[in-house]
Tab-separated table of C-alpha atoms in Angstrom:
chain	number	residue	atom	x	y	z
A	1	UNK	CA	20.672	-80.698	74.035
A	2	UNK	CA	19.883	-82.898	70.961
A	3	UNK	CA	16.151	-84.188	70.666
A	4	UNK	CA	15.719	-88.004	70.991
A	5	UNK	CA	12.067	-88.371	69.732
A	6	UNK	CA	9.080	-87.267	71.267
A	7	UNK	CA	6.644	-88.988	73.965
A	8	UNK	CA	4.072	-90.417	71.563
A	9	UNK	CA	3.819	-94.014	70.991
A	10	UNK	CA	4.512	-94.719	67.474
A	11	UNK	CA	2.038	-96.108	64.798
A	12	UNK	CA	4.068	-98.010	62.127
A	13	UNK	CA	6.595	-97.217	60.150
A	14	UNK	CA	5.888	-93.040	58.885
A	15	UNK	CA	6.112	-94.371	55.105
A	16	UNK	CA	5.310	-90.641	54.347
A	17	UNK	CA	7.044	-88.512	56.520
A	18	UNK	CA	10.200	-90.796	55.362
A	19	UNK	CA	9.513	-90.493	51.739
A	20	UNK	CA	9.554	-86.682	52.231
A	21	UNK	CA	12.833	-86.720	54.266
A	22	UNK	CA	14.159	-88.867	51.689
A	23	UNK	CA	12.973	-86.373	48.887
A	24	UNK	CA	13.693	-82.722	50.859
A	25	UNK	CA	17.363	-84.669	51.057
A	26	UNK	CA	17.669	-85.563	47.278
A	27	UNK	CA	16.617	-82.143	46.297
A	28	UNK	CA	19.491	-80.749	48.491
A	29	UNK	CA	21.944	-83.098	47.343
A	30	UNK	CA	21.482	-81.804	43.644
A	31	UNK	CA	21.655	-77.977	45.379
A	32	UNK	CA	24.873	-78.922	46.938
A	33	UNK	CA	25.993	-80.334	43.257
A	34	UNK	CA	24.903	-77.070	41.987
A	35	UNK	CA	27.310	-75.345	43.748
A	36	UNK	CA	25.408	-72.099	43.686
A	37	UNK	CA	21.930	-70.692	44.745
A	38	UNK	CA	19.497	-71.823	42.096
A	39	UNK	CA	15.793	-70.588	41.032
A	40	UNK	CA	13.227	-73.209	40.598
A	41	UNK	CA	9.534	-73.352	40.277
A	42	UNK	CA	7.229	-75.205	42.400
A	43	UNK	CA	6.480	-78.302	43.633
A	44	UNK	CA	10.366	-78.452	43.828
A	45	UNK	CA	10.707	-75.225	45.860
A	46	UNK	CA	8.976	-77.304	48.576
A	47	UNK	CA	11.977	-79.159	49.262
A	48	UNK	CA	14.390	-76.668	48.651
A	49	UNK	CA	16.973	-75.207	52.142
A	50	UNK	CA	18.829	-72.320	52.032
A	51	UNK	CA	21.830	-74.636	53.788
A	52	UNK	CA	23.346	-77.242	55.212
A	53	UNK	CA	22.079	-76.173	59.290
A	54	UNK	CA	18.836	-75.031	57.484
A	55	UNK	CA	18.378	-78.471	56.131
A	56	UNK	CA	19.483	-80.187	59.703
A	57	UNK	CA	16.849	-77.837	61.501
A	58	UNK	CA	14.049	-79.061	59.168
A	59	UNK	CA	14.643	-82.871	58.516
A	60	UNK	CA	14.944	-82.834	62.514
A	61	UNK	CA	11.648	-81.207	63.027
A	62	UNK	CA	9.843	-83.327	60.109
A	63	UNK	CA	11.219	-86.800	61.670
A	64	UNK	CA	10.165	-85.947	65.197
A	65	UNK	CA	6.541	-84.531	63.966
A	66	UNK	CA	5.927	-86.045	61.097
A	67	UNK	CA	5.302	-89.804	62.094
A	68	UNK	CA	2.374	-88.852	64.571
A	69	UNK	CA	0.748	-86.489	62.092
A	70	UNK	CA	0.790	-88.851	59.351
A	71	UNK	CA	-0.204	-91.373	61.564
A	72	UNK	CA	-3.644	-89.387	62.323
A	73	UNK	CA	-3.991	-88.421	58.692
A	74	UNK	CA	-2.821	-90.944	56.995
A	75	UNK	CA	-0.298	-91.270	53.935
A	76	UNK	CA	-1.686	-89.993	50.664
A	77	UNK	CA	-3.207	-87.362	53.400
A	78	UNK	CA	-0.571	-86.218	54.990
A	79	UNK	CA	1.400	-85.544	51.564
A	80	UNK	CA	-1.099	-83.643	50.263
A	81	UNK	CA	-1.567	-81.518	53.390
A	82	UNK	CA	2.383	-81.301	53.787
A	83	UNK	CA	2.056	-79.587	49.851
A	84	UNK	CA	-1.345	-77.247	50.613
A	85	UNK	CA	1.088	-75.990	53.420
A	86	UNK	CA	4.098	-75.151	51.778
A	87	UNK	CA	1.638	-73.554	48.782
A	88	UNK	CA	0.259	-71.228	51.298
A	89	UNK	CA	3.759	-69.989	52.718
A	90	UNK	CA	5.022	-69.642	49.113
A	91	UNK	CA	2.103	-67.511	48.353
A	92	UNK	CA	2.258	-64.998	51.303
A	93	UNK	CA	5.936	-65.030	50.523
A	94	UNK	CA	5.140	-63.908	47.426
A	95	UNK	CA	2.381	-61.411	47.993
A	96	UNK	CA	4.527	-59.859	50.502
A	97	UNK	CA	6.942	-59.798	47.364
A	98	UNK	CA	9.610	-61.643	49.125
A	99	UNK	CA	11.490	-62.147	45.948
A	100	UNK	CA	14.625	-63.410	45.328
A	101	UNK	CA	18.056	-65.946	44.011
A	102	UNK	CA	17.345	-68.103	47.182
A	103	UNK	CA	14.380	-70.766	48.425
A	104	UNK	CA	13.981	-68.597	51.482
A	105	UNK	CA	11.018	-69.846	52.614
A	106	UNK	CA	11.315	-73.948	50.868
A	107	UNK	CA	10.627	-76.449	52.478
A	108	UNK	CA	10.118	-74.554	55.799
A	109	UNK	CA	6.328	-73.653	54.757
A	110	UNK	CA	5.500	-77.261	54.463
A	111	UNK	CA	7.370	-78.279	57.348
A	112	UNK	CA	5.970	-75.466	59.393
A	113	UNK	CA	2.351	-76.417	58.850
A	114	UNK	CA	3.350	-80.227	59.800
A	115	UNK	CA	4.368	-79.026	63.730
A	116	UNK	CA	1.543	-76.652	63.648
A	117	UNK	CA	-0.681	-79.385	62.629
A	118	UNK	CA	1.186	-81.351	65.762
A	119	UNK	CA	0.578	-78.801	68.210
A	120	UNK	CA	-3.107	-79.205	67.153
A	121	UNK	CA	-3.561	-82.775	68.052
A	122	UNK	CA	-0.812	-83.311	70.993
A	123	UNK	CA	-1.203	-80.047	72.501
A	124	UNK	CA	0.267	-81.251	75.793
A	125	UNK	CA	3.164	-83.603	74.014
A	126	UNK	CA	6.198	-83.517	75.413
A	127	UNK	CA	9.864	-83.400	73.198
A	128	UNK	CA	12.711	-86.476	75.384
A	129	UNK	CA	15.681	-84.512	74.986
A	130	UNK	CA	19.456	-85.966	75.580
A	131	UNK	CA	21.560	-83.789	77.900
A	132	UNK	CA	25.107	-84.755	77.361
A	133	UNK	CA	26.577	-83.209	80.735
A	134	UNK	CA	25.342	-84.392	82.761
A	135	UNK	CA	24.720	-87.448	81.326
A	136	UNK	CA	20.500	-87.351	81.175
A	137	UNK	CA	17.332	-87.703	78.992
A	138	UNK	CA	14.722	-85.009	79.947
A	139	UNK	CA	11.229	-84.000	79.005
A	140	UNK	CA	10.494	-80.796	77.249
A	141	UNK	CA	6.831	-79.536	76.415
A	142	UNK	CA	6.657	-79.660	72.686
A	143	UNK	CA	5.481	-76.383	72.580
A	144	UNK	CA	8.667	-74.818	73.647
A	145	UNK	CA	10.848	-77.144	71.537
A	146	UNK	CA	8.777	-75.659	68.855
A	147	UNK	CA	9.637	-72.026	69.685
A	148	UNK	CA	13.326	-73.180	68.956
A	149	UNK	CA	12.154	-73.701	65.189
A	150	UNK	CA	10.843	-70.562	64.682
A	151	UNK	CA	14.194	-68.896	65.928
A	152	UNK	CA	16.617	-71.055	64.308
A	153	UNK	CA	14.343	-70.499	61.233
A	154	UNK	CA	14.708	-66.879	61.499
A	155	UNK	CA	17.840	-66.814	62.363
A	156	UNK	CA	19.232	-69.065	59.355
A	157	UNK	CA	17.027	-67.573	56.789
A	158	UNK	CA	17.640	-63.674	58.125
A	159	UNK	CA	21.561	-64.561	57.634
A	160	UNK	CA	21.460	-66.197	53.850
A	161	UNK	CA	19.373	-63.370	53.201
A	162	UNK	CA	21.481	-61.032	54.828
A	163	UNK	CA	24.839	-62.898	53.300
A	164	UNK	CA	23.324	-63.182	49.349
A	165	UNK	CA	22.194	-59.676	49.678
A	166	UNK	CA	18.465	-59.988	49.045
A	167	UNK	CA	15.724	-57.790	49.072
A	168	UNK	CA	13.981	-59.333	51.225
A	169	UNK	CA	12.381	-58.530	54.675
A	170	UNK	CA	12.509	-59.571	58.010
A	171	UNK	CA	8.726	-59.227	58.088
A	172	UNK	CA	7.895	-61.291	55.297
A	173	UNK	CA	10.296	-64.268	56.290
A	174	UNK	CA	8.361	-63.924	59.849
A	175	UNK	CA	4.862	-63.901	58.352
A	176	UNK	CA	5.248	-65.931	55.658
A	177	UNK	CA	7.099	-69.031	58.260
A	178	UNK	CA	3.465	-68.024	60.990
A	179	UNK	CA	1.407	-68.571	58.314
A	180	UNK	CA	2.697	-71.958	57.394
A	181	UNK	CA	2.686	-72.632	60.819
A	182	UNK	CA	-1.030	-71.485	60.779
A	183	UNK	CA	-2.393	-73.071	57.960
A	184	UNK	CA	-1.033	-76.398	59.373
A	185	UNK	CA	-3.219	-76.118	62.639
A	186	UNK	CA	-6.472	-75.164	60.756
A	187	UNK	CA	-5.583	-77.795	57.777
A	188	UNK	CA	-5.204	-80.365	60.066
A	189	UNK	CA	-8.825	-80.527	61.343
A	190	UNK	CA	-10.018	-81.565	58.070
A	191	UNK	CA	-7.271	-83.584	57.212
A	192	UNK	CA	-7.196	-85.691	60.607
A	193	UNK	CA	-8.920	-89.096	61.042
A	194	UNK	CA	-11.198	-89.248	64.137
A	195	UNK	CA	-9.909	-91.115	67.086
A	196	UNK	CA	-10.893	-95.130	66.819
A	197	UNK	CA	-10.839	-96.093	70.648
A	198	UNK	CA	-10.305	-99.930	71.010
C-alpha cells in the first residue's frame, strides 16, 4: 500500500513543511557525498537519516503531516516547534547515553513530534491509501498509519545500529523516538492557532 495524502482539506501551499523536506533532503545529499557515517553537532543533526529507506520513511510522514500542522500553527511556528521537538529527542537520547558514529535518532525526533502534534488536532483523520491489486484507494485511520512509523523507525534504526556496531540500546532508540512523539502532542497546544469558524 503506498499513502496518497490524507483526508484533510488543504490550506495553501505548506511553505514550511516544504522548506524542511527540501532541507532534511540537502543534508542527506551531502551524507550520501560523504560516503561514510559522519558526526555533527546540532541544529544539523535534525536533519540527519541513518539511510536511504530511513530518509523515504520520514520525508513521507513529514509531507503527509506536515501541511495540516503548519497550517494550524503557522510557518515561523511550526519551524520552531519542528526544532523544540527534535531538541527534546536528542536530549533523552543523550541522557539515556545513546552515543554513537551515527544520527540515530536525526531527524526522526522532529518529525516524530510533527505526527504527534497531528494526532492532537485530527484525532479521528483518516490516511487515503493506494492499493495496487486490486486496483483501489482506501481509507486508513491515521492513527494506525502512524503505528507503521514507529515500527519502520525501529526497525531501520535497530538494524544501522545493529550493522555499525553501536552501543546503543533498543530502549533508548524506543524512548527517545515516544518522547519526540510526546513532546509534539503537548507542544502543539501552545503552538496551535485557535479555530477561526467562517
Amino acid at each position: 500500500m503506498l499513502p496518497i495524502r490524507d483526508v484533510i482539506p488543504s490550506h495553501g501551499i505548506p511553505v514550511a513543511t516544504l522548506t524542511l523536506l527540501l532541507i532534511n533532503a540537502l543534508v542527506f545529499a551531502v551524507q550520501l557525498m560523504a560516503d561514510a557515517v559522519i558526526v555533527v553537532a546540532w541544529p544539523a543533526s535534525l536533519f540527519m537519516h541513518t539511510g536511504v529507506a530511513h530518509f523515504v520513511v520520514n520525508a513521507v510522514f513529514l509531507w503527509l503531516f506536515g501541511e495540516n500542522v503548519e497550517a494550524r500553527m503557522g510557518r515561523p511556528r511550526f519551524v520552531l516547534f519542528y526544532i523544540l521537538c527534535g531538541i527534546a529527542a536528542a536530549l533523552v537520547h543523550g541522557w539515556l547515553g545513546a552515543e554513537g558514529r551515527a544520527p540515530i535518532v536525526g531527524a526522526s525526533g522532529a518529525i516524530g513530534g510533527v505526527i504527534g502534534a497531528y494526532l492532537v488536532l485530527y484525532p479521528r483523520s483518516r490516511v487515503l491509501m493506494f492499493v495496487p491489486l486490486p486496483l483501489s484507494l482506501v481509507e486508513v485511520p491515521a492513527v494506525a498509519f502512524v503505528g507503521m512509523w514507529f515500527v519502520l523507525q525501529f526497525a531501520i534504526t535497530a538494524a544501522v545500529v545493529h550493522a555499525l556496531g553501536l552501543d546503543v540500546s533498543g530502549a533508548a532508540l524506543l524512548i527517545s523516538h515516544l518522547v519526540a512523539f510526546a513532546s509534539g502532542g503537548v507542544l502543539c497546544l501552545a503552538f496551535r492557532r485557535p479555530v477561526v469558524w467562517t
